[in-house]
CSV table of C-alpha atoms in Angstrom, one decimal:
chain,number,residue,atom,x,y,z
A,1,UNK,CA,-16.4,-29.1,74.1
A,2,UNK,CA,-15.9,-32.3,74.8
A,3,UNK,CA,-18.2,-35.2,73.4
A,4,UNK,CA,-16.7,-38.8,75.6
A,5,UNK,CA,-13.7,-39.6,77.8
A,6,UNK,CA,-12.2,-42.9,77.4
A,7,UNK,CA,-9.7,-45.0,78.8
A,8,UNK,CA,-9.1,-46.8,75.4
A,9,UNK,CA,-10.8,-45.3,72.1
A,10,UNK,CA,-11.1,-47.3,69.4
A,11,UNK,CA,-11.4,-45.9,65.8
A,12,UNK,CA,-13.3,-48.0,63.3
A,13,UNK,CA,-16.2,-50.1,64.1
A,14,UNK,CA,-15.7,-52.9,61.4
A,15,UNK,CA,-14.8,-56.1,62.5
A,16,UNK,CA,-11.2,-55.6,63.8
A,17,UNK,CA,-12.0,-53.1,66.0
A,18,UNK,CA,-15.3,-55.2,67.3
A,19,UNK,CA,-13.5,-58.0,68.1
A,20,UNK,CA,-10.6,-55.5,70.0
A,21,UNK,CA,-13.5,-54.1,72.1
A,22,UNK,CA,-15.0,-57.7,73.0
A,23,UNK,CA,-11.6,-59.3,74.0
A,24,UNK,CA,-10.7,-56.1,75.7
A,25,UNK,CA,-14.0,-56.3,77.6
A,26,UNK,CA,-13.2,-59.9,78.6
A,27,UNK,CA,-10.0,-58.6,79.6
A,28,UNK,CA,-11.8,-56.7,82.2
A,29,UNK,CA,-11.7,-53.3,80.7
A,30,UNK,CA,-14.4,-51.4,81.1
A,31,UNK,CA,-14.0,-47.5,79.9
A,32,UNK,CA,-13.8,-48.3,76.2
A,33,UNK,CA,-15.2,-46.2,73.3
A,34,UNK,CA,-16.1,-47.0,69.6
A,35,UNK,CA,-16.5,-44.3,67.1
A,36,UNK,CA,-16.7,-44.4,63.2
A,37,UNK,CA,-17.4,-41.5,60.5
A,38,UNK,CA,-20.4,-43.8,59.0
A,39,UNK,CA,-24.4,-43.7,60.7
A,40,UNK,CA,-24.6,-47.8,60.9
A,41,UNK,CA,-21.7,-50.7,60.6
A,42,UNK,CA,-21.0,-53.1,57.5
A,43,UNK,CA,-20.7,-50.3,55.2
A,44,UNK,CA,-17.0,-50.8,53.9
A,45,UNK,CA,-14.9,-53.7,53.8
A,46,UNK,CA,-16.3,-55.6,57.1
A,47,UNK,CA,-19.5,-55.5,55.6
A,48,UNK,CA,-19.0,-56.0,51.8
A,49,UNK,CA,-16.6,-59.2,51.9
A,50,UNK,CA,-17.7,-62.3,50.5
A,51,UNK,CA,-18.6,-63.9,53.7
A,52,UNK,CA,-16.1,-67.0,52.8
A,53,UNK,CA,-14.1,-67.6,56.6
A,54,UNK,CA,-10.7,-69.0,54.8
A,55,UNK,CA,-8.8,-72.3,56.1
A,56,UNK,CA,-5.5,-71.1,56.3
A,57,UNK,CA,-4.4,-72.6,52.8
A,58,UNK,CA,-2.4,-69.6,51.3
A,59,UNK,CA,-0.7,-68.0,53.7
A,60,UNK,CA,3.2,-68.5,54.4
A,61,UNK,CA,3.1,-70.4,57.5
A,62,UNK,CA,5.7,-67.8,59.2
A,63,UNK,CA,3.1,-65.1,58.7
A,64,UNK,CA,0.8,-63.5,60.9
A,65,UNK,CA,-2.2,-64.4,58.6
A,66,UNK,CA,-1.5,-68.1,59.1
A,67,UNK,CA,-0.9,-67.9,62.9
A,68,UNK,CA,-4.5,-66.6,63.0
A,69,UNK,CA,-6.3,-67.7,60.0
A,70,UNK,CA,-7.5,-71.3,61.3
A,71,UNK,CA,-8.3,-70.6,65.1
A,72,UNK,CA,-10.0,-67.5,63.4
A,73,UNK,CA,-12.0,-69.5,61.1
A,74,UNK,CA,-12.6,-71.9,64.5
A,75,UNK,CA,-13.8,-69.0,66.7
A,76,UNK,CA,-16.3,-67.1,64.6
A,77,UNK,CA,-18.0,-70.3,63.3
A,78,UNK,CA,-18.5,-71.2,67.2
A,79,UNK,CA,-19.6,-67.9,67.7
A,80,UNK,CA,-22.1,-67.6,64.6
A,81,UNK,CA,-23.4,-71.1,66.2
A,82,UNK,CA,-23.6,-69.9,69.9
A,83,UNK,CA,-25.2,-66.5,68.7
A,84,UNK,CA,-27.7,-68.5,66.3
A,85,UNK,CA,-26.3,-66.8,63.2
A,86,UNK,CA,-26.0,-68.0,59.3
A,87,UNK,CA,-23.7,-70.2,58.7
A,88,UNK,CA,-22.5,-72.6,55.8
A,89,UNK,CA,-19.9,-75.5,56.4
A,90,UNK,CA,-19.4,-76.7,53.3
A,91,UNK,CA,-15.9,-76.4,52.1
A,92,UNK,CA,-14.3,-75.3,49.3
A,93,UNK,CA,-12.5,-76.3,46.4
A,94,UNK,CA,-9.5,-74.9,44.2
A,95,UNK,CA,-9.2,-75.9,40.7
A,96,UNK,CA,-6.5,-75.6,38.0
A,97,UNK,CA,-7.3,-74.0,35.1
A,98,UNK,CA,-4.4,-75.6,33.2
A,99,UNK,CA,-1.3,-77.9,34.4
A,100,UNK,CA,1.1,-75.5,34.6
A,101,UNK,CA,-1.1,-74.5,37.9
A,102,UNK,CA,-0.2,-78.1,39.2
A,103,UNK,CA,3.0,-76.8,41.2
A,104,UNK,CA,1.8,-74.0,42.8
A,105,UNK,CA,-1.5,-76.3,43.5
A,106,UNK,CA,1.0,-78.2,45.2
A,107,UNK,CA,2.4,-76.1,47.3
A,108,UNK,CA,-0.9,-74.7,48.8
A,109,UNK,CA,-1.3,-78.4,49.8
A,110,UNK,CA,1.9,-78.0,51.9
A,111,UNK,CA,1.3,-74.3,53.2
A,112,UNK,CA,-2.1,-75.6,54.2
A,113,UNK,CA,-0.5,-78.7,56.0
A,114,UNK,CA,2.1,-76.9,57.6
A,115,UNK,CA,-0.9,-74.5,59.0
A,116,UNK,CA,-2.9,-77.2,60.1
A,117,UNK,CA,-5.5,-76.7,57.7
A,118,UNK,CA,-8.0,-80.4,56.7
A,119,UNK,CA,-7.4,-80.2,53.3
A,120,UNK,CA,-7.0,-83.2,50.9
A,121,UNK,CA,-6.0,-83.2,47.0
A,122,UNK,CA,-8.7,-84.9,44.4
A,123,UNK,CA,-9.2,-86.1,41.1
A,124,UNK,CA,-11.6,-85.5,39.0
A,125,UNK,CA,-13.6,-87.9,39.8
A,126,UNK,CA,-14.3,-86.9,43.6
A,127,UNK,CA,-14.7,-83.2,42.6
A,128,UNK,CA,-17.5,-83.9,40.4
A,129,UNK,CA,-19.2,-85.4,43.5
A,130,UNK,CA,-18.2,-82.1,45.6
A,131,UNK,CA,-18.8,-79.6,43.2
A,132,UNK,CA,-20.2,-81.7,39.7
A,133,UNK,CA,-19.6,-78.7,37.6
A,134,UNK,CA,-16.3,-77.6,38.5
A,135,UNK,CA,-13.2,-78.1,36.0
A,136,UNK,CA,-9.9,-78.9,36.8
A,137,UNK,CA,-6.8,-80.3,35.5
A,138,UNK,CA,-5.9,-83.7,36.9
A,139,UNK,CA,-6.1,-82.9,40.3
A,140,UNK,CA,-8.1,-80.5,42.8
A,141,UNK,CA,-7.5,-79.3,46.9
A,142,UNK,CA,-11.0,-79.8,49.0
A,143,UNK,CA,-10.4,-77.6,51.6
A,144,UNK,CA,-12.7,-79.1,54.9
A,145,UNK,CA,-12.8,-76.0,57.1
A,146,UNK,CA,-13.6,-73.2,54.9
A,147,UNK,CA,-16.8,-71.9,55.7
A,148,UNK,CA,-19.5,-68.8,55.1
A,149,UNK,CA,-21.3,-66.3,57.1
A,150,UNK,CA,-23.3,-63.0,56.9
A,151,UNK,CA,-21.2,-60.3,57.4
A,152,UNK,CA,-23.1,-57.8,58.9
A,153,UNK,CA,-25.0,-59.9,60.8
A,154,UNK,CA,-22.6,-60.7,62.4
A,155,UNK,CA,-21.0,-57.1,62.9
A,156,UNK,CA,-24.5,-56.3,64.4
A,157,UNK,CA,-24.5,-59.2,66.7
A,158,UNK,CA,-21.2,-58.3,67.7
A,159,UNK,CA,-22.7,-54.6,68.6
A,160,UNK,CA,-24.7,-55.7,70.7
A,161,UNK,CA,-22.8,-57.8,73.0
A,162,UNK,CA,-20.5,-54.9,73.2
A,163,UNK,CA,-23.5,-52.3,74.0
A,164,UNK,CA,-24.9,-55.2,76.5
A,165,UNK,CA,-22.0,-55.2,78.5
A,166,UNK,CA,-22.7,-51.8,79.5
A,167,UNK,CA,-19.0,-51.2,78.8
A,168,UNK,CA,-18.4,-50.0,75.5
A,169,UNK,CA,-19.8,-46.6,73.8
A,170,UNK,CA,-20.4,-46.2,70.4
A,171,UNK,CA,-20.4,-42.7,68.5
A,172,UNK,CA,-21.5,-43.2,64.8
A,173,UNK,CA,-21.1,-40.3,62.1
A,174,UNK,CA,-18.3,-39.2,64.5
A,175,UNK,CA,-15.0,-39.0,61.8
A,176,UNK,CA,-11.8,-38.7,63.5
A,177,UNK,CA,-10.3,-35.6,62.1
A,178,UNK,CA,-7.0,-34.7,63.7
A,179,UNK,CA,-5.4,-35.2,67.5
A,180,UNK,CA,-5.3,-32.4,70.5
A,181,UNK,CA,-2.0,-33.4,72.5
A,182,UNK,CA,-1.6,-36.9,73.5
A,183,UNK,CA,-4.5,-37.9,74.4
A,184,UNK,CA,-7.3,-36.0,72.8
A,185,UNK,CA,-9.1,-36.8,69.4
A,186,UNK,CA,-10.8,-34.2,67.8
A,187,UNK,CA,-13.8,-35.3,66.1
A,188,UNK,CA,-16.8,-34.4,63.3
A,189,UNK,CA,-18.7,-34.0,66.6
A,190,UNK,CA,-16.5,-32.4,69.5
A,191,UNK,CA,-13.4,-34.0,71.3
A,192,UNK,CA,-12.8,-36.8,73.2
A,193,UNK,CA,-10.5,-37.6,75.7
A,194,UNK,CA,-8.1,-41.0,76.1
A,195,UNK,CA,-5.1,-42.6,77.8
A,196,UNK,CA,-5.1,-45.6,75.1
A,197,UNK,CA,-5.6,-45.3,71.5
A,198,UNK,CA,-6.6,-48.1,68.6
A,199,UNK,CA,-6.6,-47.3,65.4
A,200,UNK,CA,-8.8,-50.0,63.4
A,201,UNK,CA,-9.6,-47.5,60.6
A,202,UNK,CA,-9.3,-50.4,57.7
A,203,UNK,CA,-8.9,-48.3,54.7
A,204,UNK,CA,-7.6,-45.0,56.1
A,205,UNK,CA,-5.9,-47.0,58.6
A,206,UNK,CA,-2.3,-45.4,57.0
A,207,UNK,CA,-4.0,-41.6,57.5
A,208,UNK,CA,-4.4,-42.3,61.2
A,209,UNK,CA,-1.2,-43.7,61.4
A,210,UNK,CA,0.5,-41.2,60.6
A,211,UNK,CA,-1.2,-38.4,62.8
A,212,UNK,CA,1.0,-40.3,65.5
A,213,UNK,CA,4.0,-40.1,63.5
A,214,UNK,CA,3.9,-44.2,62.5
A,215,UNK,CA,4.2,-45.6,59.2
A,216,UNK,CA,5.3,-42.8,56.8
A,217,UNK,CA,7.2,-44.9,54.5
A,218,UNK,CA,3.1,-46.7,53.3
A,219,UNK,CA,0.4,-45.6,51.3
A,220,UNK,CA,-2.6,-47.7,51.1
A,221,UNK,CA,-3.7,-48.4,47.4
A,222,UNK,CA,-7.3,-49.5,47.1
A,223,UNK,CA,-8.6,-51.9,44.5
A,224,UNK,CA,-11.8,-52.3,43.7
A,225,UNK,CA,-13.6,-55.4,43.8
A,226,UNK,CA,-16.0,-56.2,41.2
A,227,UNK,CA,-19.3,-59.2,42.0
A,228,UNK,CA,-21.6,-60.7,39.6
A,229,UNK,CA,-24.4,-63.2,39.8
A,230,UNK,CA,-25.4,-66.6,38.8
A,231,UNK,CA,-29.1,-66.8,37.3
A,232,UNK,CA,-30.9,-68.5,39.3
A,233,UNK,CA,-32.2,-70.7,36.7
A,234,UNK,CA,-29.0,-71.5,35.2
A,235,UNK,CA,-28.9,-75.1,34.8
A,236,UNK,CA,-26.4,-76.0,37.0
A,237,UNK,CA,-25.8,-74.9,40.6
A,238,UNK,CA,-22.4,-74.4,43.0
A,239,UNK,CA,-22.9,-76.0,46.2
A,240,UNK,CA,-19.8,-74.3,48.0
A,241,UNK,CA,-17.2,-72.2,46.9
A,242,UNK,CA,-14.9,-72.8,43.5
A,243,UNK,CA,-11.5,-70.9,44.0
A,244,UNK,CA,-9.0,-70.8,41.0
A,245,UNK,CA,-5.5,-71.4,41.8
A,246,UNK,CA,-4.1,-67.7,42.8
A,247,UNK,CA,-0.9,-66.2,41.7
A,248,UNK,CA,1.0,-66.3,45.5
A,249,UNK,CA,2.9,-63.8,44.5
A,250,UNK,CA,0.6,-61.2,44.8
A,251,UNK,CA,-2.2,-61.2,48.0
A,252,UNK,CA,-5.6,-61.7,45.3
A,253,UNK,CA,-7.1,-64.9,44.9
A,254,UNK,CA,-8.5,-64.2,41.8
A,255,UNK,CA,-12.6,-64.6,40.7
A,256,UNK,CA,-14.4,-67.1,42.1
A,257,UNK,CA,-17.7,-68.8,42.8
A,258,UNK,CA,-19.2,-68.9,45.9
A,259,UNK,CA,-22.8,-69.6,47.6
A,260,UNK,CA,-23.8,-67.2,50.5
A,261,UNK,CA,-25.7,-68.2,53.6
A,262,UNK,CA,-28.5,-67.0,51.3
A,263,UNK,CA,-28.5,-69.1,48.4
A,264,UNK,CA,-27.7,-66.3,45.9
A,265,UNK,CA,-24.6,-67.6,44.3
A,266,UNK,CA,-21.6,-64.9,43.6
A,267,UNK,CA,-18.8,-64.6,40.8
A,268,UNK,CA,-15.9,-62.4,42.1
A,269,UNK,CA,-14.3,-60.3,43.1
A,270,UNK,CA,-12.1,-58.5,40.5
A,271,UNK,CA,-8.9,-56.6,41.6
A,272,UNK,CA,-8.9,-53.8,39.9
A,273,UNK,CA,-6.7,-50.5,41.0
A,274,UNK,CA,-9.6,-47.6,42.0
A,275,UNK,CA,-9.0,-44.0,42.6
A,276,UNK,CA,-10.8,-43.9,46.0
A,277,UNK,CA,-10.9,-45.6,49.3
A,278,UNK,CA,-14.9,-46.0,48.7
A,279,UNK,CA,-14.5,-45.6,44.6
A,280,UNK,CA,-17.4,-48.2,44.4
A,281,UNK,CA,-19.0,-47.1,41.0
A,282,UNK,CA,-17.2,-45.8,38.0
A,283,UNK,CA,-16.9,-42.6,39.5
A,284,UNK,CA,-18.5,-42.3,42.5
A,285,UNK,CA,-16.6,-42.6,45.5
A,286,UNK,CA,-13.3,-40.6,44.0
A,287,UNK,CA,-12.6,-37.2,45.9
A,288,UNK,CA,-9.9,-34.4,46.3
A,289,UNK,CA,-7.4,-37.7,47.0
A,290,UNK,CA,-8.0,-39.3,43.5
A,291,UNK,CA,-5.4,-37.7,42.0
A,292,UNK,CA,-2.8,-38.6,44.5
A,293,UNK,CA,-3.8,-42.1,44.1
A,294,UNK,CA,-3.5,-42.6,40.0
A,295,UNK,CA,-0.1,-40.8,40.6
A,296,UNK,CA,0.4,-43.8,43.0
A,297,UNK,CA,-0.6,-46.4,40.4
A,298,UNK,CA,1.9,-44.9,37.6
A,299,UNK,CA,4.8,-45.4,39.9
A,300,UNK,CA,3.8,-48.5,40.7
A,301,UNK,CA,3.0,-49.4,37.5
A,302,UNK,CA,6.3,-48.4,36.1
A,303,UNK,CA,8.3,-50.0,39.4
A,304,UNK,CA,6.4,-53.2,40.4
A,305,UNK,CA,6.0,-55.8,37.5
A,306,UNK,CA,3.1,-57.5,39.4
A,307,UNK,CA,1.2,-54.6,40.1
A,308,UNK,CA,1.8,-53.9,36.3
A,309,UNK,CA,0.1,-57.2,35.2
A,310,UNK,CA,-2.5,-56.4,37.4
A,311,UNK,CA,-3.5,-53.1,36.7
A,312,UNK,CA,-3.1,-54.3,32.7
A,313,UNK,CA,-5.6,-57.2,33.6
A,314,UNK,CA,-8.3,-56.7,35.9
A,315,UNK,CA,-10.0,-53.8,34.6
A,316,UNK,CA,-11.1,-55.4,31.6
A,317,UNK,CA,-13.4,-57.2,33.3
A,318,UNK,CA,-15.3,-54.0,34.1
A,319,UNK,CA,-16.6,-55.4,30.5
A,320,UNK,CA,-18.9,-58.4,30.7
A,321,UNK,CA,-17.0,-60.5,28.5
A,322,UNK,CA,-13.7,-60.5,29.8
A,323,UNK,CA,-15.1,-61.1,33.7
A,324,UNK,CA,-17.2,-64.1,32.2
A,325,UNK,CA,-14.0,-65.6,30.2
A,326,UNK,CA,-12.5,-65.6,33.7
A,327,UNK,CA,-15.6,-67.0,35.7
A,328,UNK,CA,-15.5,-69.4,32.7
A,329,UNK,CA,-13.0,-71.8,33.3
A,330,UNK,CA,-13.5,-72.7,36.3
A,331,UNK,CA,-16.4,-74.8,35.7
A,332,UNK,CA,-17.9,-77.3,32.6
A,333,UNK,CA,-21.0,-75.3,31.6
A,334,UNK,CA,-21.2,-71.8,32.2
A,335,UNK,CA,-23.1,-69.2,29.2
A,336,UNK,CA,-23.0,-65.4,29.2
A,337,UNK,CA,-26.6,-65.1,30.0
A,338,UNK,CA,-26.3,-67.0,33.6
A,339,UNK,CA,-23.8,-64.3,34.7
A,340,UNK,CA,-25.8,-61.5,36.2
A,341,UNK,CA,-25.2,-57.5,37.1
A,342,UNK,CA,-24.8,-57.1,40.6
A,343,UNK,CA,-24.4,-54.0,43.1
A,344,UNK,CA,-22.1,-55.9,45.4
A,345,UNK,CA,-18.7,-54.3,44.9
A,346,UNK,CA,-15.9,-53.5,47.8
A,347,UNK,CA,-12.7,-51.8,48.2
A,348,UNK,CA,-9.6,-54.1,49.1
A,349,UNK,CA,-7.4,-51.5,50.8
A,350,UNK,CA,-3.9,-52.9,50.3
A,351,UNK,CA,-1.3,-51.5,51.8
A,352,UNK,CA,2.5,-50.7,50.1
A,353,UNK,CA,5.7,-49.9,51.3
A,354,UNK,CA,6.8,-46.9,49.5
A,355,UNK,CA,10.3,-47.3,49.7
A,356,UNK,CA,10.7,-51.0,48.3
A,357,UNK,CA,7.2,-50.2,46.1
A,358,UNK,CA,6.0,-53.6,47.1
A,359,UNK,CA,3.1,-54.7,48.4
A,360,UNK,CA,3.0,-56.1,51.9
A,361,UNK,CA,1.6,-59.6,52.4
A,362,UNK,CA,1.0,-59.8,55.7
A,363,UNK,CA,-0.7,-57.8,58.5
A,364,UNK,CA,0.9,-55.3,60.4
A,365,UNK,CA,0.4,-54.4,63.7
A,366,UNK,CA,2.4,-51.5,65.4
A,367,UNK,CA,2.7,-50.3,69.0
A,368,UNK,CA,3.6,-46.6,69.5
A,369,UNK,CA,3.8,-45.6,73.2
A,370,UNK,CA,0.2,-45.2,74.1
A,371,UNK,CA,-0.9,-46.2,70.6
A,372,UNK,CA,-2.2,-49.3,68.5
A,373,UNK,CA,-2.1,-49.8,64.9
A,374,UNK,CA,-3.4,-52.8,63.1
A,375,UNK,CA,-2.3,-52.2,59.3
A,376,UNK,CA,-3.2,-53.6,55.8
A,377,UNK,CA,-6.6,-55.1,57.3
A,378,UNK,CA,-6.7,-57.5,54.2
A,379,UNK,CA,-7.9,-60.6,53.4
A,380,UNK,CA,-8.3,-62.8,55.8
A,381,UNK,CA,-8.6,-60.3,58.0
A,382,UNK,CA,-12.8,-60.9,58.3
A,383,UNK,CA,-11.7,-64.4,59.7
A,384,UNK,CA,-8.7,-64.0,61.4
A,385,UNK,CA,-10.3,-61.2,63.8
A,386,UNK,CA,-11.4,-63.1,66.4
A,387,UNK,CA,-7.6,-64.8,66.9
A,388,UNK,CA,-6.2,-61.7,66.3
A,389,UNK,CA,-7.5,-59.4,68.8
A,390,UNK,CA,-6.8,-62.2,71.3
A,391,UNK,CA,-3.4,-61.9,70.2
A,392,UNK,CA,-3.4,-58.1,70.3
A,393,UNK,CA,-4.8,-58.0,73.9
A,394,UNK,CA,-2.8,-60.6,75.4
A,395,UNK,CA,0.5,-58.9,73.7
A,396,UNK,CA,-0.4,-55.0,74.5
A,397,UNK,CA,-2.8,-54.7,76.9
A,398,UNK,CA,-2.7,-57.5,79.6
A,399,UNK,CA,0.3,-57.9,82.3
């Protein structure tokens, strides 16, 4: 039985493969279908991000992620404005927690120039005006561009354009569960039929892959990502968003503060390595592949030293005191008791290339005859979709 016949089926409806079906749409397609295995959008990474569209600050500036980062970050804030949606432009800053930070401070002040991000370094004195609780050491970068949005408002605004144009189809609680020939999926529902495939999967992005035969030297390893809360009546406030100076040598940007479109202020998120694609509790969320994926980590463990420094790290802050040591220095006044539980947690689905064992930094998008892959959907993916599924339309499906 078959359920839909497509020209171009796209599988995932988080935010890459929204903004695929839009620019495809202004391409002129018109025969294009969305399914996804949840009943409703935003319930995965799209949906569980911080919000925070980045500047282009981190990002090597020969990289994908900084060829779309900024005009990214452009596009959906002109979007969220056109479309009436929330929307905070109010900057950022990162701080340094001690001087040996300074050099690497440094050079995200020349990455961010060299991508063409507004971004100016500060003393002490101008932070406390931007951000009068923040703590550095001797100097801080004010990043002008970095903004914040809802997430799944937007994803549902997005939906709806797409269903307006009367050209786009979507099947929710329709998994993708194997391939009939060339151009057949076969479905949780029945089979549908296609002469171009997407595969915008996010986290089980490397399982569809490889149903066409691409990308068998990667595994995706998730890593769960931890929020808390400030109280509300803590006696201090965060006006924007406090960022520590990362380690660049791994793609995690380390906990941080930051105030949402709705005023509820969040600490986070952690890193730390989870057994599941959608391991969002303690247990919850690990299945039949959990196994597979700690005998992931122990390789890893034993081959990568920086995923070994990780995985020795983050999961302490699963305990209270060790994620508000790290919250803590970041800012003058901070006490246990305005740190707060909260059920905001995500799954960071970072992708590794098994023969090297290191983790890839960049996106990857892949071509395969009648095939599309975009790969390691990380951070900044959320705001570099709008950029990069002009760039994936105008490469692969135009001319």
């Amino acid at each position: 039985m078959q359920l839909d016949k497509a020209e171009i089926l796209i599988v995932g409806a988080g935010i890459i493969g929204l903004t695929i079906a839009r620019e495809l749409v202004r391409a002129g397609y018109g025969d294009i279908v969305i399914i996804d295995k949840e009943p409703e959008l935003g319930r995965h990474a799209s949906g569980r991000n911080s919000g925070v569209l980045h500047a282009g600050i981190y990002y090597s500036p020969d990289s994908l992620k900084a060829k779309s980062c900024l005009n990214g970050n452009f596009l959906m804030r002109a979007y969220c404005k056109e479309k009436g949606l929330p929307l905070l432009e109010n900057g950022k800053v990162i701080v340094a927690r001690t001087a040996g930070e300074l050099p690497v401070l440094d050079e995200l002040h020349s990455r961010a120039m060299a991508n063409g991000a507004k971004v100016e370094m500060i003393d002490e004195h101008q932070l406390a005006e931007i951000e009068p609780n923040a703590r550095t050491v001797e100097r801080a970068l004010f990043s002008h561009y970095t903004a914040v949005v809802d997430p799944k408002a937007v994803l549902k605004s997005l939906k709806n354009d797409l269903e307006e144009s009367g050209r786009v189809r979507f099947h929710l609680e329709c998994p993708l569960t194997g391939l009939k020939g060339s151009g057949t999926a076969r479905t949780g529902k029945a089979e549908i039929g296609f002469s171009r495939f997407v595969n915008a999967a996010g986290a089980y992005c490397d399982k569809v892959a490889r149903l066409f035969g691409v990308g068998a030297n990667l595994r995706l390893i998730p890593f769960k990502g931890l929020y808390r809360l400030l109280r509300k009546e803590a006696p201090f406030t965060v006006n924007s968003s406090i960022y520590p100076v990362p380690d660049i040598r791994n793609p995690f940007l380390g906990v941080h503060f930051t105030r949402s479109v709705h005023g509820d202020v969040y600490l986070g998120p952690t890193a730390i390595p989870a057994f599941g694609r959608e391991n969002y509790g303690i247990l919850a969320g690990i299945d039949r592949e959990g196994f597979g994926i700690a005998l992931e980590d122990l390789t890893l463990f034993l081959a990568n030293p920086l995923f070994r420094s990780v995985a020795l790290s983050e999961p302490l802050k699963y305990l209270p005191s060790y994620f508000y040591r790290d919250a803590a220095r970041l800012v003058k006044e901070l006490a246990p008791t305005d740190v707060l539980p909260s059920a905001k947690v995500g799954i960071r689905p970072q992708l590794v290339d098994w023969e090297t064992k290191q983790m890839i930094m960049d996106f990857m998008v892949v071509a395969d005859g009648a095939s599309l892959h975009v790969l390691n959907p990380i951070s900044p993916a959320f705001t570099s979709s709008m950029d990069l599924a002009q760039g994936i339309v105008a490469a692969h499906f135009r001319g």
